[in-house]
PDB file of C-alpha atoms in Angstrom:
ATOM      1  CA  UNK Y  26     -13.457   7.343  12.177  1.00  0.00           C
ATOM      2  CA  UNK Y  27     -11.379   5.593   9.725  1.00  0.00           C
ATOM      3  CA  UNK Y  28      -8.418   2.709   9.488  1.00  0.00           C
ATOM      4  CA  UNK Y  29      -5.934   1.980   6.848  1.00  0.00           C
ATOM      5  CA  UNK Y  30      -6.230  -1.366   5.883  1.00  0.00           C
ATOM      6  CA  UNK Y  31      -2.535  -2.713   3.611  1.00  0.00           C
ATOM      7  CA  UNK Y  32      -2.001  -5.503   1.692  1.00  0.00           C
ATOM      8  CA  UNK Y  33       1.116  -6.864   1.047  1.00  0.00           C
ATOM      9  CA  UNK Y  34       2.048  -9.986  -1.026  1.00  0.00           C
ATOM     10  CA  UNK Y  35       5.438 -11.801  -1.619  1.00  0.00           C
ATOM     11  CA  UNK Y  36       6.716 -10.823  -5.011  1.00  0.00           C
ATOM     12  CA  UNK Y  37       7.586 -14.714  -5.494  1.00  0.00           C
ATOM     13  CA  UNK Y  38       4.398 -15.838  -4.310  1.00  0.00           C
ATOM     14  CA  UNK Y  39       1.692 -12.988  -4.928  1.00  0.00           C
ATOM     15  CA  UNK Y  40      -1.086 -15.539  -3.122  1.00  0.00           C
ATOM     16  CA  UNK Y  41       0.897 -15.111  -0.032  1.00  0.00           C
ATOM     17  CA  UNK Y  42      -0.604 -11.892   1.131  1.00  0.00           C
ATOM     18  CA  UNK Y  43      -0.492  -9.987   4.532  1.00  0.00           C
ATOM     19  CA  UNK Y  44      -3.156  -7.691   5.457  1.00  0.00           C
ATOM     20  CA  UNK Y  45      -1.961  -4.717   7.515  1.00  0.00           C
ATOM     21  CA  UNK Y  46      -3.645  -2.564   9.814  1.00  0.00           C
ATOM     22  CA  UNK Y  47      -1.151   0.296  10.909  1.00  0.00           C
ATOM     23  CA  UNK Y  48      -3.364   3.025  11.695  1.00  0.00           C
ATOM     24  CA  UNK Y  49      -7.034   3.627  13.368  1.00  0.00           C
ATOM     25  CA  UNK Y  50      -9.344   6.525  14.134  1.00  0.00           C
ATOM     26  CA  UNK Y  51      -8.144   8.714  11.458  1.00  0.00           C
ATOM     27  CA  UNK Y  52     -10.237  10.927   9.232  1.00  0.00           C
ATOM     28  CA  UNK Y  53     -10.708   9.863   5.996  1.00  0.00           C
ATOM     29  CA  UNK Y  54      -8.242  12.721   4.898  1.00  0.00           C
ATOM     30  CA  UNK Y  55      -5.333  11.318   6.853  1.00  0.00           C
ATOM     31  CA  UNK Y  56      -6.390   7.857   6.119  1.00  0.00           C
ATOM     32  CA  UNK Y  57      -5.459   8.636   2.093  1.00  0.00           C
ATOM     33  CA  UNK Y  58      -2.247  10.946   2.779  1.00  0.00           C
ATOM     34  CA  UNK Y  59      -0.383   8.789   5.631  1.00  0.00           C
ATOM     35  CA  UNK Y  60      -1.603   5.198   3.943  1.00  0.00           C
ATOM     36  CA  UNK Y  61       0.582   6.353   1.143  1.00  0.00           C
ATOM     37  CA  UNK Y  62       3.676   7.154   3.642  1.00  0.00           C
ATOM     38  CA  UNK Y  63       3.261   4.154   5.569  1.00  0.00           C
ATOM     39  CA  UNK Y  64       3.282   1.770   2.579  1.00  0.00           C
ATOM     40  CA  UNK Y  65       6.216   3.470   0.884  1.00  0.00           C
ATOM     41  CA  UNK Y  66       8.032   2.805   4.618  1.00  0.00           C
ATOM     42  CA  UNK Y  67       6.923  -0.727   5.324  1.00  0.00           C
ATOM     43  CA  UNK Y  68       7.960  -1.748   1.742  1.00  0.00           C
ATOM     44  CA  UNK Y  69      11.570   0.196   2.371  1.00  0.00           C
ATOM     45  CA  UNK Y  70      11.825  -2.078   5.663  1.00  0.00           C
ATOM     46  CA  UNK Y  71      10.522  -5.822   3.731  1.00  0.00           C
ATOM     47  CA  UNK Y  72      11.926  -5.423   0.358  1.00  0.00           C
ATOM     48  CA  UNK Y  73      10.761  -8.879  -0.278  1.00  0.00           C
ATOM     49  CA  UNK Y  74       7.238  -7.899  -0.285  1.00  0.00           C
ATOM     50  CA  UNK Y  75       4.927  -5.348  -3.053  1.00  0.00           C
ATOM     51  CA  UNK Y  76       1.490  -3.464  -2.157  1.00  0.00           C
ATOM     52  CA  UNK Y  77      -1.105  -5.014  -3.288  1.00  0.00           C
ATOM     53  CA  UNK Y  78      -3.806  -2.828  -2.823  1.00  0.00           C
ATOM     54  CA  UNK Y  79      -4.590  -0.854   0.063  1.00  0.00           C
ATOM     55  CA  UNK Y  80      -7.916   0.858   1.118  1.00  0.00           C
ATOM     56  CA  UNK Y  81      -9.045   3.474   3.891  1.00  0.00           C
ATOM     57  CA  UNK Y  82     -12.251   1.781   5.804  1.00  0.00           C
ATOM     58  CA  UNK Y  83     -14.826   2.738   8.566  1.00  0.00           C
ATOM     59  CA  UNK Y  84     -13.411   1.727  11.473  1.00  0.00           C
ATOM     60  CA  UNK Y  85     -15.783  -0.898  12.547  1.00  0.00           C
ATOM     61  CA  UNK Y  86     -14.858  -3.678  15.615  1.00  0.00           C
ATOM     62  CA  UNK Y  87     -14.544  -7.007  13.885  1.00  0.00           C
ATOM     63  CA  UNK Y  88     -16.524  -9.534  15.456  1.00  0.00           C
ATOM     64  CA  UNK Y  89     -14.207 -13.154  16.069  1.00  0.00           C
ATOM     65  CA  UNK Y  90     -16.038 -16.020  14.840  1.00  0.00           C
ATOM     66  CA  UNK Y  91     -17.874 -17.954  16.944  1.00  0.00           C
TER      67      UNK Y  91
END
């Protein structure tokens, strides 16, 4: 399966990114139709922040540091 991985920055301060992940266990299909929805709704909710870049992923458990 796939996840949506977002990244949104502050348009005053483009090093202060967020990264976003909204949705899991998608096909890759989905992943590239609804990431474009999502962004265009979480940017209509923060109007503060831009997209940076956004990407559709394997959706892999990330292991915590130890």
């Amino acid at each position: 399966m796939t996840a949506l991985v977002l990244v949104f920055c502050l348009q005053g301060a483009p090093a202060s990114c967020t990264e976003q992940h909204p949705l899991e266990d998608l096909s890759l299909q989905a992943c590239l139709v609804r990431g474009q929805h999502y962004a265009a709704e979480w940017l209509a909710e923060h109007p503060k922040w831009i997209l940076s870049r956004w990407r559709c992923e394997h959706n892999v458990p990330r292991q915590k540091p130890a």
